Short mmCIF file of C-alpha atoms in Angstrom, two decimals:
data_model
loop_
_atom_site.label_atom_id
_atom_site.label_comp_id
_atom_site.label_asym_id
_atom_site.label_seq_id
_atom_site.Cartn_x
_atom_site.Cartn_y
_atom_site.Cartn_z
CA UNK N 1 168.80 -34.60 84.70
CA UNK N 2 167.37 -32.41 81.62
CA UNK N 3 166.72 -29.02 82.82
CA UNK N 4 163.12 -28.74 82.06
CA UNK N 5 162.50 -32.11 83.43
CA UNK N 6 159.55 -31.58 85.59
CA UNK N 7 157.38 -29.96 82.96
CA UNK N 8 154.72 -31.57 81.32
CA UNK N 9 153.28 -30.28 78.45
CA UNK N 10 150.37 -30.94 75.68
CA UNK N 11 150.30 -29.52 72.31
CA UNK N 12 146.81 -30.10 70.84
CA UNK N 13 146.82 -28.13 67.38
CA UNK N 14 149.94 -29.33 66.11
CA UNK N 15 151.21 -26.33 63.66
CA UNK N 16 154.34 -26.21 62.80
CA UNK N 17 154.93 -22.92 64.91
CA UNK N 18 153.18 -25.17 67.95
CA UNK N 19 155.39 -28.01 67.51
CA UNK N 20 158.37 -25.93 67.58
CA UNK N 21 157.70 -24.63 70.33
CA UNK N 22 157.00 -27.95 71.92
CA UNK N 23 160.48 -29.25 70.39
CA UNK N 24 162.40 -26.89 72.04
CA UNK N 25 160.88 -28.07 75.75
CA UNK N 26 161.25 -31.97 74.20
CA UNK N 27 165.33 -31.56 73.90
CA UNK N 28 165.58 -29.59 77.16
CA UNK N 29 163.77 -32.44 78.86
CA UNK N 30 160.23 -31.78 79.35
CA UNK N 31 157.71 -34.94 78.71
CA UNK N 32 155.27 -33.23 75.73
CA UNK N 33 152.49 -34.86 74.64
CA UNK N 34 151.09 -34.46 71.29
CA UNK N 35 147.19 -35.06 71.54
CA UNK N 36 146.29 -35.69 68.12
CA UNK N 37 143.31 -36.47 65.98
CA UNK N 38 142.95 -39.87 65.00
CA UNK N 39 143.96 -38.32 61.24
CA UNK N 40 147.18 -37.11 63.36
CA UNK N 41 148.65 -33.85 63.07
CA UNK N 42 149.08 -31.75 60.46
CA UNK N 43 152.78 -32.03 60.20
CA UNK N 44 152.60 -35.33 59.45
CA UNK N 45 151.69 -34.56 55.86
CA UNK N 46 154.01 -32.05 55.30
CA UNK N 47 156.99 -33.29 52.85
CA UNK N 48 159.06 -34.14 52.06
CA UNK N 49 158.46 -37.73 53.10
CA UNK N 50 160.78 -40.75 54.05
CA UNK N 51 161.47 -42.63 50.78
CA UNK N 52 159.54 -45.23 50.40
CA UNK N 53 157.41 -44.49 53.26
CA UNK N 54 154.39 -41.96 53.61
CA UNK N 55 156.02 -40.45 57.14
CA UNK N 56 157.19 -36.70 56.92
CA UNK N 57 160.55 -36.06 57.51
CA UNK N 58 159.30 -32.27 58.58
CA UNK N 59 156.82 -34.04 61.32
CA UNK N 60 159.56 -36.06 62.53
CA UNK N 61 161.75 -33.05 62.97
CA UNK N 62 159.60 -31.29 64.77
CA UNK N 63 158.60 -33.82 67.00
CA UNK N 64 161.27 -35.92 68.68
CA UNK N 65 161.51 -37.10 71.73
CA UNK N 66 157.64 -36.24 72.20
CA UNK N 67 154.53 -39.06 72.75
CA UNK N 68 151.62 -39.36 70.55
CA UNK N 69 148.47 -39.80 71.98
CA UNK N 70 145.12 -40.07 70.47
CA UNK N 71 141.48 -39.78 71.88
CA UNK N 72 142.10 -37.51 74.65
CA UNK N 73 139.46 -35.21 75.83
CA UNK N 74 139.61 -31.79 77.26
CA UNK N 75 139.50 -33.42 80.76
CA UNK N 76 142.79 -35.02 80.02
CA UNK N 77 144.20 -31.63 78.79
CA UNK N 78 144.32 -30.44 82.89
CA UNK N 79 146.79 -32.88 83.32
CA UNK N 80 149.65 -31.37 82.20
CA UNK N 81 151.83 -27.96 83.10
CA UNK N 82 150.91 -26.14 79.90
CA UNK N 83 148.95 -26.35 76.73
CA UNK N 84 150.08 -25.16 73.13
CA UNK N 85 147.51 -24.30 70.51
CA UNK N 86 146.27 -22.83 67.46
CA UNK N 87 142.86 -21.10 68.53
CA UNK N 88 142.32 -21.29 64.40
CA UNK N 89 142.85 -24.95 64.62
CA UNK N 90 141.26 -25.90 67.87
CA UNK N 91 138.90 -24.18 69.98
CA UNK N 92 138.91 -23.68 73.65
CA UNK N 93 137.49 -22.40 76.43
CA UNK N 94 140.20 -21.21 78.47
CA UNK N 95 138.29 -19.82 81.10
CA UNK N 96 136.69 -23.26 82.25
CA UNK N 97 140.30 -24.88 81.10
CA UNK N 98 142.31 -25.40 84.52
CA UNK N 99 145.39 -25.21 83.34
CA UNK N 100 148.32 -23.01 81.84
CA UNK N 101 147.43 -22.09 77.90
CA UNK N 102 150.37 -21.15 75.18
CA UNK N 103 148.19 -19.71 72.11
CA UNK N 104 150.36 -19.64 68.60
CA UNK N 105 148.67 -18.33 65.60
CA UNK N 106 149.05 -16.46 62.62
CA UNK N 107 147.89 -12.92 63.81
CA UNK N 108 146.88 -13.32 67.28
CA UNK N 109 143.93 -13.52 69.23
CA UNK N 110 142.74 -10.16 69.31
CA UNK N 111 142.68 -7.64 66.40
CA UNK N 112 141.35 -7.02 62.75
CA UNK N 113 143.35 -9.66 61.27
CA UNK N 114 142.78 -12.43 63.81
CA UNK N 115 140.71 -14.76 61.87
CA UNK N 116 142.84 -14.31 58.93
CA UNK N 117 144.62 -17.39 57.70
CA UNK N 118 148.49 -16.65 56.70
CA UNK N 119 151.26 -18.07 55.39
CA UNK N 120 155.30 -17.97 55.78
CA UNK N 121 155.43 -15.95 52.79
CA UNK N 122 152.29 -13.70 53.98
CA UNK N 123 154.38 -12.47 56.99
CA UNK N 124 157.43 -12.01 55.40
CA UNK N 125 155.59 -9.20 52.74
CA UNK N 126 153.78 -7.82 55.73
CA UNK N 127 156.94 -7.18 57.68
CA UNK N 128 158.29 -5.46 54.40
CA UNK N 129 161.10 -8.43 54.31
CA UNK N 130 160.92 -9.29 50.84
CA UNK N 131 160.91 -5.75 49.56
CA UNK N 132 164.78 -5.64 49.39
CA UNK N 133 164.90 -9.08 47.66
CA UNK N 134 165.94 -9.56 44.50
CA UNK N 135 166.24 -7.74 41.47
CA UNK N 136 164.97 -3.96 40.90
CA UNK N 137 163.05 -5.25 37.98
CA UNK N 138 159.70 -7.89 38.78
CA UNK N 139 158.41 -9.21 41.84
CA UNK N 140 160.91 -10.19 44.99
CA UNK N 141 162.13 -13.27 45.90
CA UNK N 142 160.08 -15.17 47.67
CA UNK N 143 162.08 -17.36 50.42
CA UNK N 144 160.97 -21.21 51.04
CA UNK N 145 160.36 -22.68 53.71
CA UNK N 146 158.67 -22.20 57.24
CA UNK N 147 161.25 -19.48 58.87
CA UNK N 148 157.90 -17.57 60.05
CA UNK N 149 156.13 -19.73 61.93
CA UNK N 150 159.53 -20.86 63.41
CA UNK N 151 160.66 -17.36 64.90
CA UNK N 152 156.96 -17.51 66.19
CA UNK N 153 157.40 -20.96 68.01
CA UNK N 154 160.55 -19.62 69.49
CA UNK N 155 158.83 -16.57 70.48
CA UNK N 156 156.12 -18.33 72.37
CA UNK N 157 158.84 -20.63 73.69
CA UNK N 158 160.87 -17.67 75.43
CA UNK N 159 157.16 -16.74 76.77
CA UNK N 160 155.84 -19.81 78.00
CA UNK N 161 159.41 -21.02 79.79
CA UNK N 162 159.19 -17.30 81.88
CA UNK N 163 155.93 -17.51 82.86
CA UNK N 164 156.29 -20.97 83.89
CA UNK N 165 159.83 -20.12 85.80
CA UNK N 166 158.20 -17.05 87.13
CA UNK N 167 155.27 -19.01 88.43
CA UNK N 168 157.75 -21.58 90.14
CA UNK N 169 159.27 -19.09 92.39
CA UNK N 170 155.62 -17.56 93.94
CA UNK N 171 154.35 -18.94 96.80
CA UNK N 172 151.10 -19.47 95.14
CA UNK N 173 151.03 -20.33 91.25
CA UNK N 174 148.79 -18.21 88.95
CA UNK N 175 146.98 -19.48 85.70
CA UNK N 176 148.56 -18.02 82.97
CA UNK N 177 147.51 -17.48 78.92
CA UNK N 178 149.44 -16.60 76.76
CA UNK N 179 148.81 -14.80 73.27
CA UNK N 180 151.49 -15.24 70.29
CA UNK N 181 151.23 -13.79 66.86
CA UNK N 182 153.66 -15.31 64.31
CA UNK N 183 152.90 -11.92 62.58
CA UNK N 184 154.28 -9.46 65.79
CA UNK N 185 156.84 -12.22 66.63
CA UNK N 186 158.78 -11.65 62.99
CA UNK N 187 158.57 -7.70 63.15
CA UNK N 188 161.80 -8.33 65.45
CA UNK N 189 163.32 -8.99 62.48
CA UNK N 190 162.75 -5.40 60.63
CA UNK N 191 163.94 -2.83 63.53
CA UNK N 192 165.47 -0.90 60.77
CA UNK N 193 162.22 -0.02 58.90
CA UNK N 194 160.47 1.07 61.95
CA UNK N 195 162.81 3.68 62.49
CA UNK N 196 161.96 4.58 58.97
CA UNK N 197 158.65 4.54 59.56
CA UNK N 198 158.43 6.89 62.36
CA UNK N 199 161.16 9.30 60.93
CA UNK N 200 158.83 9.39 57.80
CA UNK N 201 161.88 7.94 55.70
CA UNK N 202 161.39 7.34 52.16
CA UNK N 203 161.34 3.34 52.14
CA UNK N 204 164.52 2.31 50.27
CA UNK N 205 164.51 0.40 47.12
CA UNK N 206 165.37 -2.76 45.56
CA UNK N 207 168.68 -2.47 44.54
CA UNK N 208 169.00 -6.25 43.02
CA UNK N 209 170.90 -9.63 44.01
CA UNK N 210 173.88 -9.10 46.95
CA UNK N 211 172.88 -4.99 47.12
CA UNK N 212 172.03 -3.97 50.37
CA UNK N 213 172.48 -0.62 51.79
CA UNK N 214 174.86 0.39 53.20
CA UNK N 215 177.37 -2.20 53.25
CA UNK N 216 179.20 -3.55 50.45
CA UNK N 217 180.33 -6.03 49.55
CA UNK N 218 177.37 -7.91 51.50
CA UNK N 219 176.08 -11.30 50.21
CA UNK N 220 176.60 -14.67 48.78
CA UNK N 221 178.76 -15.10 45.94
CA UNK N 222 179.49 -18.14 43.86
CA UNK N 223 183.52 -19.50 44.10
CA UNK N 224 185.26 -21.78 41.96
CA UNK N 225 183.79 -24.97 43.93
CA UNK N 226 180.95 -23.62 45.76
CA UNK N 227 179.78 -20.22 47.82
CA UNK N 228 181.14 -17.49 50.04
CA UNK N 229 178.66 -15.51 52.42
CA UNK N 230 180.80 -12.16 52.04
CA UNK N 231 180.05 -8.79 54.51
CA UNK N 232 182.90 -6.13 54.59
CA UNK N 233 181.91 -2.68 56.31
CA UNK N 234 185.06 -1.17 57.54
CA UNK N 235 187.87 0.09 55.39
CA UNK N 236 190.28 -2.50 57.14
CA UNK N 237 188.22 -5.28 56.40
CA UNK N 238 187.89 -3.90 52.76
CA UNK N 239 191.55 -3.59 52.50
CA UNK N 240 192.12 -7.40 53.77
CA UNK N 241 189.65 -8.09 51.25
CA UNK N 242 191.06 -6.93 48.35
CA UNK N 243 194.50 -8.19 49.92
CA UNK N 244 192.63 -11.35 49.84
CA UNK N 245 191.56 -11.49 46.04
CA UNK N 246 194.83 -9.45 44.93
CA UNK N 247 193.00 -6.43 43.89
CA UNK N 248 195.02 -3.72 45.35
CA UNK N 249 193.77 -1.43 42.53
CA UNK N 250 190.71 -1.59 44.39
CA UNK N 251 192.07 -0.46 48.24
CA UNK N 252 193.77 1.85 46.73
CA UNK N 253 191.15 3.77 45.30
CA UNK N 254 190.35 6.47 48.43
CA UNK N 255 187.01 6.72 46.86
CA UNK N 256 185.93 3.09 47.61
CA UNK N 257 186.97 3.14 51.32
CA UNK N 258 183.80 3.61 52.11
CA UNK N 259 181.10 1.14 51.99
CA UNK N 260 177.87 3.62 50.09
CA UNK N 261 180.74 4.51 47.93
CA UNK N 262 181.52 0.86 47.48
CA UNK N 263 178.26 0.33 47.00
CA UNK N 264 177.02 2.83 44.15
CA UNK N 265 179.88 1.62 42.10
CA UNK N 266 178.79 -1.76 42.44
CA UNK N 267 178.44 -2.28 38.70
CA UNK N 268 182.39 -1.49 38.42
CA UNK N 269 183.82 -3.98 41.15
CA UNK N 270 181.83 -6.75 41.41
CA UNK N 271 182.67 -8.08 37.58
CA UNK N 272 186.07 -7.93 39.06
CA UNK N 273 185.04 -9.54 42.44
CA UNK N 274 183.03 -12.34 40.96
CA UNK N 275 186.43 -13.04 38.50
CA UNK N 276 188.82 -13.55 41.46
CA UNK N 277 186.13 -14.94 43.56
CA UNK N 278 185.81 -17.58 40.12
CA UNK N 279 189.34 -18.53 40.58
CA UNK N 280 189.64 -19.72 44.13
CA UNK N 281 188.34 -22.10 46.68
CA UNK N 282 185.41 -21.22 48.87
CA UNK N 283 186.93 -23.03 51.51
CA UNK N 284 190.15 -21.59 51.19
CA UNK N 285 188.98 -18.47 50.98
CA UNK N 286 187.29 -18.90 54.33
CA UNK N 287 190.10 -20.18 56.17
CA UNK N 288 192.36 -17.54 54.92
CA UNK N 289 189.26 -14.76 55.73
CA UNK N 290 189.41 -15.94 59.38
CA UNK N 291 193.27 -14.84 59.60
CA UNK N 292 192.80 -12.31 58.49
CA UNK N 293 189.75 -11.38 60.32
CA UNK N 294 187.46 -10.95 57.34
CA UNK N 295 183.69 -11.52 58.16
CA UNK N 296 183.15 -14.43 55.64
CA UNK N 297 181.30 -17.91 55.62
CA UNK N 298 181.20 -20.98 53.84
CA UNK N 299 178.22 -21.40 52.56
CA UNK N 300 177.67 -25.30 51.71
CA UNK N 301 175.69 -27.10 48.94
CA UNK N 302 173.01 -29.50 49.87
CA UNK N 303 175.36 -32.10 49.77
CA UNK N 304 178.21 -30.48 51.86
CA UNK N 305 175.92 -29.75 54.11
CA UNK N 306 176.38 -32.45 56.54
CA UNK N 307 180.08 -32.40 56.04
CA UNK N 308 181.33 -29.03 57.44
CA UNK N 309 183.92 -29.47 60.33
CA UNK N 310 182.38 -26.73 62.17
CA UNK N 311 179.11 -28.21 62.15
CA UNK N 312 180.29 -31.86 63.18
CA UNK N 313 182.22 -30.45 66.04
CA UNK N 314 179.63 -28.32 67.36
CA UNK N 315 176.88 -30.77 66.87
CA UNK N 316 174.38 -28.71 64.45
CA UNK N 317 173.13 -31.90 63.41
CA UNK N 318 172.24 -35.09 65.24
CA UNK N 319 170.11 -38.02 63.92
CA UNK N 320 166.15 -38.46 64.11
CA UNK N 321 164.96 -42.29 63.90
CA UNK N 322 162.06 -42.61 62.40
CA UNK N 323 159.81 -45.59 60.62
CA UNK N 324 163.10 -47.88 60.92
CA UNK N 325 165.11 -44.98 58.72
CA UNK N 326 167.61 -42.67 60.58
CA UNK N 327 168.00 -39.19 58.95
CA UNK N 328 170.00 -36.23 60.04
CA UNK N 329 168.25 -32.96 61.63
CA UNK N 330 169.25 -29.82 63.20
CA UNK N 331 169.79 -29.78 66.86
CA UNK N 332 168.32 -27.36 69.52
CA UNK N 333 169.71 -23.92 68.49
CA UNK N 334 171.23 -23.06 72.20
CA UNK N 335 173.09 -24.93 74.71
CA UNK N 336 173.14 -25.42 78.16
CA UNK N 337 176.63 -27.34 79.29
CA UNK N 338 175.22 -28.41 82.49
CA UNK N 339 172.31 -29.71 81.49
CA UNK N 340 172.86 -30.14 77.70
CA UNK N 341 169.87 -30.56 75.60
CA UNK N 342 168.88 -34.22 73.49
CA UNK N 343 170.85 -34.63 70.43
CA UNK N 344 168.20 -35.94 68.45
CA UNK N 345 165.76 -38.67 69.56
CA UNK N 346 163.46 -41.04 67.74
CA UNK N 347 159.54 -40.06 66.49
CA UNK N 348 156.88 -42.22 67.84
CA UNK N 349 153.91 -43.20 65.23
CA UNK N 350 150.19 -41.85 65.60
CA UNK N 351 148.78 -42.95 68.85
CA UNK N 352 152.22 -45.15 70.17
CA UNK N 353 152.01 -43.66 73.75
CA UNK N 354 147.98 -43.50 74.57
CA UNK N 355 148.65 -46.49 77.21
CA UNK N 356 151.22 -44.91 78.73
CA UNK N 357 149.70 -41.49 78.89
CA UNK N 358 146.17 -43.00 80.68
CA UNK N 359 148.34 -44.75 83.09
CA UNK N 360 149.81 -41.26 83.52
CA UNK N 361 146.96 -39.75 83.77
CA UNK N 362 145.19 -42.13 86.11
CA UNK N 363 148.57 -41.52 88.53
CA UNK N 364 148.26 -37.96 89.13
CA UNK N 365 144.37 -37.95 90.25
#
């Protein structure tokens, strides 16, 4: 028995941040039904795409274990436990909707910026995240990807699951509606700068690639055969450090014990960081780190990826079947032991499960 078992749920936008969401109460067990248009969801023309197929590996990420169902009306929509949407992408009436709502958008409901179309890259400026990225010189970095609009399916995921849990120990439920802004959502991630903020702080600058006050070394530096994530704070884990690389000129340097020391003479020790570094094995260098309790991290190419003991024995990534093709994908980001989550599932085409949901449907009046 999956722990969220006796939840059903309809997503009717289909965003990536609403599909997330929904993926997250797929692998713990709910039944979600996607109620798409008959052009289907926007995911499903996100790439990249299955090779030699015109199916989005993305969509099918996002949405396994779930049903597709097309032509539903808002009628049908009262069937289930809780609705996810976009109120950008589709509009409703909650009010005359009987029914639990989940809203997921950009900015909100409410507020100047509610109308306001965003991206992942949008939010991450706004939240002053790219600032520190990259270096002094030009524009930031700008990360790929969709990390935005996932922290803000997770956040209406942690929402929706309370409310719902709340609900199911009253004696009498209450209709809830819930508002999430991807925008608010991802200001979790800069705690920091508010502090900064309300102290009136000047707002530090860009002090270029693996420089970030006020630890040193902190960052991702290339090996002889690949990458090490390195972060050393404390002077032990500096000394085990330069134990590590056999630079004892270094720990023995009282100056450079401490990290903002470390750091403003940057330009000195990394050309003899990145040297060592240049010499050994990142994964040696990792195992060896661990012993001696060094914060470091193997950081994997594309194609090492799937490889990394750590990740096969903990199950980061199962295997998503999709048009007849089986690809791998990560798994549910948290456990439960006792009821454990799917590992993966299969992706149903545009419109597969609109029998079964009207025989669902018809059940339940």
């Amino acid at each position: 028995m999956k722990a969220l078992a006796h939840l059903t749920v309809g997503d009717i936008s289909g965003t990536i941040a609403t599909c997330y969401c929904g993926k997250l109460l797929a692998d713990y067990g709910a039944r979600v039904f996607n109620f798409e248009p008959d052009q289907g969801f926007i995911t499903r023309r996100i790439k990249p795409f299955i090779p030699d197929t015109e199916q989005s590996a993305m969509h099918g990420y996002l949405n396994t274990n779930k049903m597709s169902v097309t032509g539903a009306t808002p009628s049908d929509w009262e069937h289930v436990d809780l609705i996810l949407y976009d109120q950008t992408v589709t509009t409703i009436d909650e009010k005359k909707l009987k029914t639990n709502t989940s809203a997921i958008s950009w900015f909100g409901k409410t507020g100047p910026y509610a109308q306001f179309k965003g991206s992942d890259a949008m939010i991450q400026s706004l939240i002053g995240q790219l600032r520190g990225i990259g270096p002094p010189e030009g524009p930031p970095i700008i990360p790929t990807g969709y990390q935005a609009q996932i922290v803000g399916g997770l956040t209406a995921y942690v929402g929706s699951l309370g409310h719902l849990l709340g609900n199911s120990l009253k004696a009498t439920e209450e209709l809830f509606h819930l508002d999430t802004s991807i925008f608010e959502s991802n200001m979790c991630l800069t705690d920091p700068s508010i502090l900064h903020a309300v102290d009136q702080m000047d707002i530090p600058p860009r002090l270029g690639i693996n420089r970030f006050a006020p630890t040193y070394p902190l960052g991702v530096f290339p090996c002889k055969d690949g990458w090490l994530g390195v972060t050393v704070l404390s002077p032990p884990q500096w000394e085990a450090f330069c134990k590590l690389l056999d630079l004892k000129q270094l720990s023995d340097t009282p100056l450079f014990h401490a990290s903002m020391e470390r750091l403003e003479a940057a330009d000195i020790i990394e050309p003899m960081i990145l040297e060592k570094l240049s010499q050994c094995s990142a994964e040696d260098l990792f195992y060896r780190g661990q012993k001696a309790r060094i914060p470091l991290a193997r950081v994997p190419t594309m194609d090492e990826l799937f490889k990394v003991d750590q990740y096969r024995i903990r199950n980061a990534f199962s295997q998503a079947s999709q048009a007849g093709r089986k690809y791998e994908v990560p798994t549910v980001p948290f456990r439960l032991f006792k009821t454990p989550p799917h590992f993966g599932g299969s992706v149903t085409d545009l419109g597969q499960d609109t029998a079964t949901w009207k025989q669902a449907s018809k059940d339940t009046t």
